[in-house]
Amino acid sequence: MTQVSTQVTDHGGGVRSLRVPIPNNPLGYTLVYVVDTDSGPVLIDTGWDDPLSWDALTEGLSACGTSAGEIHGMVITHHHPDHHGLSGQVREVSGAWIAMHEADISLVRRTRDNRSERWYTYMTAKLAAAGAPADHVATLTRTLVDILPGFSPALPDREIVPGELLDLPGRRLRAIWTPGHTPGHVCLHLEEAHPAQLPGNGRLFSGDHLLPGITPHIGLYEDPDDTTVADPLGDYLDSLERIGRLAPAEVLPAHRHAFPDATVRVQELLDHHEDRLTGLRSLLTTPLTAWQLAERMEWNRPWSEIPPGSRNIAVSEAEAHVRRLVKLGQAEAMTGSDPVTYVAV
């Protein structure tokens, strides 16, 4: 691994990463990967849609000896705006294709097609059902009025098919479906010898599925017209175990830095969620709503210091965990409760 500049890192074997900033976010930046192919450079993720981020991306590509106009394609690990945000702008200047898993393409399509008012109604109803106080729900509505209108992510034109090699001439990059962080999250396994001969099975572009020192958010992405009760945490844990069995020599994540020995990090995350589920079950000796659970869970700062938008994410994560307990037969929703309360069984 060679640091070409403060922004560009050469990982060897025709793979480099660019630090593309995420404005006003503690994560700091997204690592956008540039992979050389026989048809030209391909990006894995693109970064946040912001002029500062665009400038960083184009400057980084220039440092790699290429440009946004020369990009052949974009493989997007998942639909979140710090990964998919600049895809449309890159496509405009290059004509490059955009590939994403079908489940996240569906989310992009829903975002583009639905009027924002419908989402305000749906999300406020979800928060009310989770037991959020009225003053918080009102804050959410005011926040959404400022943020959602005009948000129109680029619609991908290729579908990533799990288990298949991507159409990248001269490379062997296989898609692995790893739902949990989003329904259509994918990791990308580079089935080629590690350039530094590290022991293990190739390299893994892990998106947000496997990160050093960060536990990815596991929340809910539900279609208002679909009554299916999803179990995203169960999906995530299953996905983690699959990556552990793959045992890549090195992980190239979307945040922070590359690291070896995925199996160690996988086990740390499995243990973390097992501990969290055990802690939640002990809290549910008394019936609690998802909001009350979130208030009592351990976060990276006290609940009183968590801003409204982050509280929404926390409540979503609390509900994802309690759904896992219900699925395991360790908790249940109390009949007739409104808002819904859960209790350990």
PDB file of N, CA and C in Angstrom, residues 151-239:
ATOM      1  N   PHE A 151     -34.581  15.783  -3.838  1.00  0.00           N
ATOM      2  CA  PHE A 151     -33.596  14.713  -3.747  1.00  0.00           C
ATOM      3  C   PHE A 151     -33.970  13.635  -4.762  1.00  0.00           C
ATOM      4  N   SER A 152     -33.147  13.485  -5.796  1.00  0.00           N
ATOM      5  CA  SER A 152     -33.484  12.580  -6.890  1.00  0.00           C
ATOM      6  C   SER A 152     -32.229  11.825  -7.318  1.00  0.00           C
ATOM      7  N   PRO A 153     -31.913  10.708  -6.654  1.00  0.00           N
ATOM      8  CA  PRO A 153     -30.688   9.966  -6.975  1.00  0.00           C
ATOM      9  C   PRO A 153     -30.741   9.368  -8.371  1.00  0.00           C
ATOM     10  N   ALA A 154     -29.582   9.189  -8.977  1.00  0.00           N
ATOM     11  CA  ALA A 154     -29.496   8.637 -10.325  1.00  0.00           C
ATOM     12  C   ALA A 154     -30.042   7.212 -10.347  1.00  0.00           C
ATOM     13  N   LEU A 155     -30.820   6.898 -11.364  1.00  0.00           N
ATOM     14  CA  LEU A 155     -31.369   5.553 -11.507  1.00  0.00           C
ATOM     15  C   LEU A 155     -30.325   4.660 -12.186  1.00  0.00           C
ATOM     16  N   PRO A 156     -29.870   3.608 -11.513  1.00  0.00           N
ATOM     17  CA  PRO A 156     -28.888   2.706 -12.138  1.00  0.00           C
ATOM     18  C   PRO A 156     -29.436   2.070 -13.407  1.00  0.00           C
ATOM     19  N   ASP A 157     -28.534   1.726 -14.334  1.00  0.00           N
ATOM     20  CA  ASP A 157     -28.942   1.114 -15.591  1.00  0.00           C
ATOM     21  C   ASP A 157     -28.443  -0.315 -15.736  1.00  0.00           C
ATOM     22  N   ARG A 158     -27.756  -0.837 -14.705  1.00  0.00           N
ATOM     23  CA  ARG A 158     -27.363  -2.244 -14.688  1.00  0.00           C
ATOM     24  C   ARG A 158     -27.681  -2.829 -13.318  1.00  0.00           C
ATOM     25  N   GLU A 159     -28.019  -4.116 -13.327  1.00  0.00           N
ATOM     26  CA  GLU A 159     -28.329  -4.798 -12.078  1.00  0.00           C
ATOM     27  C   GLU A 159     -27.167  -5.708 -11.684  1.00  0.00           C
ATOM     28  N   ILE A 160     -26.732  -5.589 -10.445  1.00  0.00           N
ATOM     29  CA  ILE A 160     -25.706  -6.493  -9.907  1.00  0.00           C
ATOM     30  C   ILE A 160     -26.394  -7.797  -9.516  1.00  0.00           C
ATOM     31  N   VAL A 161     -25.919  -8.894 -10.066  1.00  0.00           N
ATOM     32  CA  VAL A 161     -26.503 -10.203  -9.778  1.00  0.00           C
ATOM     33  C   VAL A 161     -25.589 -10.953  -8.812  1.00  0.00           C
ATOM     34  N   PRO A 162     -26.070 -11.248  -7.592  1.00  0.00           N
ATOM     35  CA  PRO A 162     -25.219 -11.936  -6.609  1.00  0.00           C
ATOM     36  C   PRO A 162     -24.680 -13.250  -7.140  1.00  0.00           C
ATOM     37  N   GLY A 163     -23.420 -13.506  -6.844  1.00  0.00           N
ATOM     38  CA  GLY A 163     -22.773 -14.744  -7.257  1.00  0.00           C
ATOM     39  C   GLY A 163     -22.124 -14.677  -8.614  1.00  0.00           C
ATOM     40  N   GLU A 164     -22.460 -13.666  -9.408  1.00  0.00           N
ATOM     41  CA  GLU A 164     -21.910 -13.569 -10.756  1.00  0.00           C
ATOM     42  C   GLU A 164     -20.723 -12.608 -10.800  1.00  0.00           C
ATOM     43  N   LEU A 165     -19.814 -12.875 -11.748  1.00  0.00           N
ATOM     44  CA  LEU A 165     -18.728 -11.948 -12.011  1.00  0.00           C
ATOM     45  C   LEU A 165     -19.272 -10.707 -12.712  1.00  0.00           C
ATOM     46  N   LEU A 166     -18.781  -9.538 -12.315  1.00  0.00           N
ATOM     47  CA  LEU A 166     -19.184  -8.328 -13.001  1.00  0.00           C
ATOM     48  C   LEU A 166     -18.480  -8.243 -14.353  1.00  0.00           C
ATOM     49  N   ASP A 167     -19.070  -7.514 -15.275  1.00  0.00           N
ATOM     50  CA  ASP A 167     -18.531  -7.387 -16.624  1.00  0.00           C
ATOM     51  C   ASP A 167     -17.404  -6.357 -16.620  1.00  0.00           C
ATOM     52  N   LEU A 168     -16.255  -6.777 -16.091  1.00  0.00           N
ATOM     53  CA  LEU A 168     -15.077  -5.917 -16.017  1.00  0.00           C
ATOM     54  C   LEU A 168     -13.937  -6.632 -16.736  1.00  0.00           C
ATOM     55  N   PRO A 169     -13.713  -6.348 -18.016  1.00  0.00           N
ATOM     56  CA  PRO A 169     -12.681  -7.055 -18.778  1.00  0.00           C
ATOM     57  C   PRO A 169     -11.311  -6.977 -18.110  1.00  0.00           C
ATOM     58  N   GLY A 170     -10.682  -8.130 -17.955  1.00  0.00           N
ATOM     59  CA  GLY A 170      -9.353  -8.201 -17.352  1.00  0.00           C
ATOM     60  C   GLY A 170      -9.351  -8.341 -15.846  1.00  0.00           C
ATOM     61  N   ARG A 171     -10.545  -8.332 -15.207  1.00  0.00           N
ATOM     62  CA  ARG A 171     -10.626  -8.470 -13.738  1.00  0.00           C
ATOM     63  C   ARG A 171     -11.626  -9.571 -13.385  1.00  0.00           C
ATOM     64  N   ARG A 172     -11.448 -10.135 -12.193  1.00  0.00           N
ATOM     65  CA  ARG A 172     -12.400 -11.108 -11.659  1.00  0.00           C
ATOM     66  C   ARG A 172     -12.991 -10.519 -10.370  1.00  0.00           C
ATOM     67  N   LEU A 173     -14.125  -9.862 -10.515  1.00  0.00           N
ATOM     68  CA  LEU A 173     -14.795  -9.216  -9.393  1.00  0.00           C
ATOM     69  C   LEU A 173     -16.192  -9.813  -9.276  1.00  0.00           C
ATOM     70  N   ARG A 174     -16.415 -10.523  -8.173  1.00  0.00           N
ATOM     71  CA  ARG A 174     -17.672 -11.241  -7.985  1.00  0.00           C
ATOM     72  C   ARG A 174     -18.521 -10.554  -6.917  1.00  0.00           C
ATOM     73  N   ALA A 175     -19.823 -10.424  -7.197  1.00  0.00           N
ATOM     74  CA  ALA A 175     -20.752  -9.776  -6.272  1.00  0.00           C
ATOM     75  C   ALA A 175     -21.231 -10.761  -5.217  1.00  0.00           C
ATOM     76  N   ILE A 176     -21.238 -10.296  -3.962  1.00  0.00           N
ATOM     77  CA  ILE A 176     -21.763 -11.077  -2.845  1.00  0.00           C
ATOM     78  C   ILE A 176     -22.857 -10.250  -2.188  1.00  0.00           C
ATOM     79  N   TRP A 177     -24.058 -10.770  -2.169  1.00  0.00           N
ATOM     80  CA  TRP A 177     -25.190 -10.049  -1.562  1.00  0.00           C
ATOM     81  C   TRP A 177     -25.061 -10.113  -0.051  1.00  0.00           C
ATOM     82  N   THR A 178     -25.009  -8.944   0.580  1.00  0.00           N
ATOM     83  CA  THR A 178     -24.827  -8.853   2.033  1.00  0.00           C
ATOM     84  C   THR A 178     -25.873  -7.898   2.623  1.00  0.00           C
ATOM     85  N   PRO A 179     -27.155  -8.282   2.610  1.00  0.00           N
ATOM     86  CA  PRO A 179     -28.202  -7.387   3.125  1.00  0.00           C
ATOM     87  C   PRO A 179     -28.073  -7.174   4.622  1.00  0.00           C
ATOM     88  N   GLY A 180     -28.642  -6.068   5.076  1.00  0.00           N
ATOM     89  CA  GLY A 180     -28.616  -5.712   6.498  1.00  0.00           C
ATOM     90  C   GLY A 180     -28.504  -4.214   6.660  1.00  0.00           C
ATOM     91  N   HIS A 181     -27.373  -3.659   6.258  1.00  0.00           N
ATOM     92  CA  HIS A 181     -27.209  -2.202   6.292  1.00  0.00           C
ATOM     93  C   HIS A 181     -28.213  -1.554   5.352  1.00  0.00           C
ATOM     94  N   THR A 182     -28.398  -2.142   4.181  1.00  0.00           N
ATOM     95  CA  THR A 182     -29.522  -1.855   3.286  1.00  0.00           C
ATOM     96  C   THR A 182     -29.968  -3.201   2.708  1.00  0.00           C
ATOM     97  N   PRO A 183     -31.175  -3.271   2.148  1.00  0.00           N
ATOM     98  CA  PRO A 183     -31.641  -4.554   1.610  1.00  0.00           C
ATOM     99  C   PRO A 183     -30.802  -5.072   0.444  1.00  0.00           C
ATOM    100  N   GLY A 184     -30.210  -4.150  -0.334  1.00  0.00           N
ATOM    101  CA  GLY A 184     -29.457  -4.563  -1.512  1.00  0.00           C
ATOM    102  C   GLY A 184     -27.962  -4.332  -1.403  1.00  0.00           C
ATOM    103  N   HIS A 185     -27.439  -4.221  -0.194  1.00  0.00           N
ATOM    104  CA  HIS A 185     -25.998  -4.011  -0.036  1.00  0.00           C
ATOM    105  C   HIS A 185     -25.233  -5.188  -0.631  1.00  0.00           C
ATOM    106  N   VAL A 186     -24.144  -4.871  -1.344  1.00  0.00           N
ATOM    107  CA  VAL A 186     -23.267  -5.922  -1.857  1.00  0.00           C
ATOM    108  C   VAL A 186     -21.827  -5.647  -1.450  1.00  0.00           C
ATOM    109  N   CYS A 187     -21.100  -6.733  -1.184  1.00  0.00           N
ATOM    110  CA  CYS A 187     -19.648  -6.689  -1.132  1.00  0.00           C
ATOM    111  C   CYS A 187     -19.137  -7.220  -2.468  1.00  0.00           C
ATOM    112  N   LEU A 188     -17.902  -6.904  -2.792  1.00  0.00           N
ATOM    113  CA  LEU A 188     -17.342  -7.258  -4.089  1.00  0.00           C
ATOM    114  C   LEU A 188     -16.006  -7.956  -3.867  1.00  0.00           C
ATOM    115  N   HIS A 189     -15.955  -9.213  -4.257  1.00  0.00           N
ATOM    116  CA  HIS A 189     -14.785 -10.041  -3.995  1.00  0.00           C
ATOM    117  C   HIS A 189     -13.867 -10.044  -5.213  1.00  0.00           C
ATOM    118  N   LEU A 190     -12.664  -9.496  -5.034  1.00  0.00           N
ATOM    119  CA  LEU A 190     -11.673  -9.483  -6.101  1.00  0.00           C
ATOM    120  C   LEU A 190     -10.912 -10.805  -6.048  1.00  0.00           C
ATOM    121  N   GLU A 191     -11.278 -11.697  -6.962  1.00  0.00           N
ATOM    122  CA  GLU A 191     -10.734 -13.059  -6.950  1.00  0.00           C
ATOM    123  C   GLU A 191      -9.388 -13.102  -7.672  1.00  0.00           C
ATOM    124  N   GLU A 192      -8.448 -12.370  -7.127  1.00  0.00           N
ATOM    125  CA  GLU A 192      -7.106 -12.290  -7.698  1.00  0.00           C
ATOM    126  C   GLU A 192      -6.094 -12.361  -6.557  1.00  0.00           C
ATOM    127  N   ALA A 193      -4.910 -12.833  -6.841  1.00  0.00           N
ATOM    128  CA  ALA A 193      -3.879 -12.934  -5.807  1.00  0.00           C
ATOM    129  C   ALA A 193      -3.601 -11.571  -5.195  1.00  0.00           C
ATOM    130  N   HIS A 194      -3.398 -11.535  -3.888  1.00  0.00           N
ATOM    131  CA  HIS A 194      -3.094 -10.263  -3.225  1.00  0.00           C
ATOM    132  C   HIS A 194      -1.741  -9.760  -3.711  1.00  0.00           C
ATOM    133  N   PRO A 195      -1.640  -8.475  -4.090  1.00  0.00           N
ATOM    134  CA  PRO A 195      -0.380  -7.962  -4.649  1.00  0.00           C
ATOM    135  C   PRO A 195       0.795  -8.045  -3.683  1.00  0.00           C
ATOM    136  N   ALA A 196       0.528  -8.039  -2.372  1.00  0.00           N
ATOM    137  CA  ALA A 196       1.596  -8.170  -1.380  1.00  0.00           C
ATOM    138  C   ALA A 196       1.674  -9.590  -0.814  1.00  0.00           C
ATOM    139  N   GLN A 197       0.936 -10.513  -1.436  1.00  0.00           N
ATOM    140  CA  GLN A 197       0.940 -11.926  -1.052  1.00  0.00           C
ATOM    141  C   GLN A 197       0.469 -12.166   0.381  1.00  0.00           C
ATOM    142  N   LEU A 198      -0.459 -11.340   0.871  1.00  0.00           N
ATOM    143  CA  LEU A 198      -1.030 -11.592   2.187  1.00  0.00           C
ATOM    144  C   LEU A 198      -1.815 -12.900   2.144  1.00  0.00           C
ATOM    145  N   PRO A 199      -1.784 -13.681   3.229  1.00  0.00           N
ATOM    146  CA  PRO A 199      -2.516 -14.947   3.224  1.00  0.00           C
ATOM    147  C   PRO A 199      -4.027 -14.717   3.274  1.00  0.00           C
ATOM    148  N   GLY A 200      -4.746 -15.503   2.517  1.00  0.00           N
ATOM    149  CA  GLY A 200      -6.199 -15.355   2.490  1.00  0.00           C
ATOM    150  C   GLY A 200      -6.723 -15.451   1.072  1.00  0.00           C
ATOM    151  N   ASN A 201      -8.000 -15.162   0.932  1.00  0.00           N
ATOM    152  CA  ASN A 201      -8.709 -15.396  -0.314  1.00  0.00           C
ATOM    153  C   ASN A 201      -9.012 -14.083  -1.027  1.00  0.00           C
ATOM    154  N   GLY A 202      -8.022 -13.527  -1.720  1.00  0.00           N
ATOM    155  CA  GLY A 202      -8.226 -12.308  -2.489  1.00  0.00           C
ATOM    156  C   GLY A 202      -8.504 -11.086  -1.620  1.00  0.00           C
ATOM    157  N   ARG A 203      -9.143 -10.085  -2.224  1.00  0.00           N
ATOM    158  CA  ARG A 203      -9.484  -8.849  -1.506  1.00  0.00           C
ATOM    159  C   ARG A 203     -10.986  -8.611  -1.592  1.00  0.00           C
ATOM    160  N   LEU A 204     -11.508  -7.904  -0.588  1.00  0.00           N
ATOM    161  CA  LEU A 204     -12.947  -7.659  -0.514  1.00  0.00           C
ATOM    162  C   LEU A 204     -13.228  -6.171  -0.402  1.00  0.00           C
ATOM    163  N   PHE A 205     -13.952  -5.618  -1.387  1.00  0.00           N
ATOM    164  CA  PHE A 205     -14.510  -4.276  -1.259  1.00  0.00           C
ATOM    165  C   PHE A 205     -15.786  -4.436  -0.433  1.00  0.00           C
ATOM    166  N   SER A 206     -15.765  -3.932   0.801  1.00  0.00           N
ATOM    167  CA  SER A 206     -16.826  -4.284   1.759  1.00  0.00           C
ATOM    168  C   SER A 206     -17.904  -3.224   1.914  1.00  0.00           C
ATOM    169  N   GLY A 207     -17.801  -2.081   1.199  1.00  0.00           N
ATOM    170  CA  GLY A 207     -18.806  -1.037   1.387  1.00  0.00           C
ATOM    171  C   GLY A 207     -18.929  -0.673   2.853  1.00  0.00           C
ATOM    172  N   ASP A 208     -20.156  -0.671   3.372  1.00  0.00           N
ATOM    173  CA  ASP A 208     -20.375  -0.395   4.795  1.00  0.00           C
ATOM    174  C   ASP A 208     -20.681  -1.672   5.583  1.00  0.00           C
ATOM    175  N   HIS A 209     -20.551  -2.824   4.942  1.00  0.00           N
ATOM    176  CA  HIS A 209     -20.883  -4.080   5.617  1.00  0.00           C
ATOM    177  C   HIS A 209     -19.876  -4.408   6.710  1.00  0.00           C
ATOM    178  N   LEU A 210     -18.618  -4.178   6.419  1.00  0.00           N
ATOM    179  CA  LEU A 210     -17.532  -4.521   7.344  1.00  0.00           C
ATOM    180  C   LEU A 210     -16.575  -3.344   7.390  1.00  0.00           C
ATOM    181  N   LEU A 211     -16.531  -2.667   8.548  1.00  0.00           N
ATOM    182  CA  LEU A 211     -15.737  -1.457   8.717  1.00  0.00           C
ATOM    183  C   LEU A 211     -14.837  -1.586   9.935  1.00  0.00           C
ATOM    184  N   PRO A 212     -13.646  -1.000   9.904  1.00  0.00           N
ATOM    185  CA  PRO A 212     -12.767  -1.056  11.075  1.00  0.00           C
ATOM    186  C   PRO A 212     -13.216  -0.057  12.142  1.00  0.00           C
ATOM    187  N   GLY A 213     -13.513  -0.561  13.335  1.00  0.00           N
ATOM    188  CA  GLY A 213     -13.836   0.316  14.453  1.00  0.00           C
ATOM    189  C   GLY A 213     -15.206   0.943  14.425  1.00  0.00           C
ATOM    190  N   ILE A 214     -16.027   0.633  13.435  1.00  0.00           N
ATOM    191  CA  ILE A 214     -17.373   1.189  13.306  1.00  0.00           C
ATOM    192  C   ILE A 214     -18.358   0.039  13.163  1.00  0.00           C
ATOM    193  N   THR A 215     -19.460   0.122  13.897  1.00  0.00           N
ATOM    194  CA  THR A 215     -20.540  -0.844  13.741  1.00  0.00           C
ATOM    195  C   THR A 215     -21.562  -0.265  12.780  1.00  0.00           C
ATOM    196  N   PRO A 216     -21.750  -0.859  11.610  1.00  0.00           N
ATOM    197  CA  PRO A 216     -22.690  -0.284  10.637  1.00  0.00           C
ATOM    198  C   PRO A 216     -24.110  -0.205  11.201  1.00  0.00           C
ATOM    199  N   HIS A 217     -24.818   0.843  10.808  1.00  0.00           N
ATOM    200  CA  HIS A 217     -26.217   0.995  11.211  1.00  0.00           C
ATOM    201  C   HIS A 217     -27.065  -0.088  10.567  1.00  0.00           C
ATOM    202  N   ILE A 218     -27.918  -0.711  11.361  1.00  0.00           N
ATOM    203  CA  ILE A 218     -28.890  -1.680  10.854  1.00  0.00           C
ATOM    204  C   ILE A 218     -30.272  -1.108  11.151  1.00  0.00           C
ATOM    205  N   GLY A 219     -30.940  -0.664  10.111  1.00  0.00           N
ATOM    206  CA  GLY A 219     -32.244  -0.030  10.296  1.00  0.00           C
ATOM    207  C   GLY A 219     -33.302  -0.677   9.425  1.00  0.00           C
ATOM    208  N   LEU A 220     -34.378   0.051   9.172  1.00  0.00           N
ATOM    209  CA  LEU A 220     -35.521  -0.471   8.431  1.00  0.00           C
ATOM    210  C   LEU A 220     -35.711   0.324   7.149  1.00  0.00           C
ATOM    211  N   TYR A 221     -35.894  -0.390   6.043  1.00  0.00           N
ATOM    212  CA  TYR A 221     -36.192   0.237   4.749  1.00  0.00           C
ATOM    213  C   TYR A 221     -37.429  -0.453   4.206  1.00  0.00           C
ATOM    214  N   GLU A 222     -38.584   0.115   4.507  1.00  0.00           N
ATOM    215  CA  GLU A 222     -39.817  -0.591   4.205  1.00  0.00           C
ATOM    216  C   GLU A 222     -40.660   0.167   3.196  1.00  0.00           C
ATOM    217  N   ASP A 223     -41.282  -0.599   2.328  1.00  0.00           N
ATOM    218  CA  ASP A 223     -42.218  -0.056   1.361  1.00  0.00           C
ATOM    219  C   ASP A 223     -43.561   0.141   2.062  1.00  0.00           C
ATOM    220  N   PRO A 224     -44.104   1.364   2.061  1.00  0.00           N
ATOM    221  CA  PRO A 224     -45.400   1.594   2.725  1.00  0.00           C
ATOM    222  C   PRO A 224     -46.510   0.675   2.212  1.00  0.00           C
ATOM    223  N   ASP A 225     -46.367   0.161   0.996  1.00  0.00           N
ATOM    224  CA  ASP A 225     -47.400  -0.702   0.418  1.00  0.00           C
ATOM    225  C   ASP A 225     -47.140  -2.188   0.658  1.00  0.00           C
ATOM    226  N   ASP A 226     -46.036  -2.514   1.340  1.00  0.00           N
ATOM    227  CA  ASP A 226     -45.675  -3.912   1.568  1.00  0.00           C
ATOM    228  C   ASP A 226     -45.809  -4.219   3.058  1.00  0.00           C
ATOM    229  N   THR A 227     -46.611  -5.206   3.397  1.00  0.00           N
ATOM    230  CA  THR A 227     -46.860  -5.534   4.808  1.00  0.00           C
ATOM    231  C   THR A 227     -45.881  -6.574   5.353  1.00  0.00           C
ATOM    232  N   THR A 228     -44.898  -7.000   4.549  1.00  0.00           N
ATOM    233  CA  THR A 228     -43.914  -7.977   5.007  1.00  0.00           C
ATOM    234  C   THR A 228     -43.111  -7.422   6.179  1.00  0.00           C
ATOM    235  N   VAL A 229     -42.932  -8.214   7.228  1.00  0.00           N
ATOM    236  CA  VAL A 229     -42.131  -7.798   8.377  1.00  0.00           C
ATOM    237  C   VAL A 229     -40.701  -8.282   8.156  1.00  0.00           C
ATOM    238  N   ALA A 230     -39.818  -7.356   7.863  1.00  0.00           N
ATOM    239  CA  ALA A 230     -38.427  -7.703   7.570  1.00  0.00           C
ATOM    240  C   ALA A 230     -37.649  -7.958   8.857  1.00  0.00           C
ATOM    241  N   ASP A 231     -36.520  -8.645   8.732  1.00  0.00           N
ATOM    242  CA  ASP A 231     -35.615  -8.910   9.849  1.00  0.00           C
ATOM    243  C   ASP A 231     -34.201  -8.519   9.413  1.00  0.00           C
ATOM    244  N   PRO A 232     -33.940  -7.196   9.287  1.00  0.00           N
ATOM    245  CA  PRO A 232     -32.650  -6.764   8.735  1.00  0.00           C
ATOM    246  C   PRO A 232     -31.452  -7.176   9.575  1.00  0.00           C
ATOM    247  N   LEU A 233     -31.606  -7.229  10.909  1.00  0.00           N
ATOM    248  CA  LEU A 233     -30.464  -7.639  11.725  1.00  0.00           C
ATOM    249  C   LEU A 233     -30.139  -9.115  11.485  1.00  0.00           C
ATOM    250  N   GLY A 234     -31.180  -9.956  11.378  1.00  0.00           N
ATOM    251  CA  GLY A 234     -30.939 -11.357  11.055  1.00  0.00           C
ATOM    252  C   GLY A 234     -30.239 -11.501   9.714  1.00  0.00           C
ATOM    253  N   ASP A 235     -30.663 -10.696   8.722  1.00  0.00           N
ATOM    254  CA  ASP A 235     -30.014 -10.710   7.409  1.00  0.00           C
ATOM    255  C   ASP A 235     -28.545 -10.311   7.530  1.00  0.00           C
ATOM    256  N   TYR A 236     -28.296  -9.275   8.339  1.00  0.00           N
ATOM    257  CA  TYR A 236     -26.923  -8.784   8.489  1.00  0.00           C
ATOM    258  C   TYR A 236     -26.025  -9.830   9.138  1.00  0.00           C
ATOM    259  N   LEU A 237     -26.503 -10.464  10.198  1.00  0.00           N
ATOM    260  CA  LEU A 237     -25.688 -11.458  10.896  1.00  0.00           C
ATOM    261  C   LEU A 237     -25.378 -12.643   9.981  1.00  0.00           C
ATOM    262  N   ASP A 238     -26.364 -13.074   9.212  1.00  0.00           N
ATOM    263  CA  ASP A 238     -26.125 -14.152   8.246  1.00  0.00           C
ATOM    264  C   ASP A 238     -25.084 -13.729   7.207  1.00  0.00           C
ATOM    265  N   SER A 239     -25.194 -12.484   6.749  1.00  0.00           N
ATOM    266  CA  SER A 239     -24.244 -11.973   5.758  1.00  0.00           C
ATOM    267  C   SER A 239     -22.830 -11.909   6.333  1.00  0.00           C
TER     268      SER A 239
END
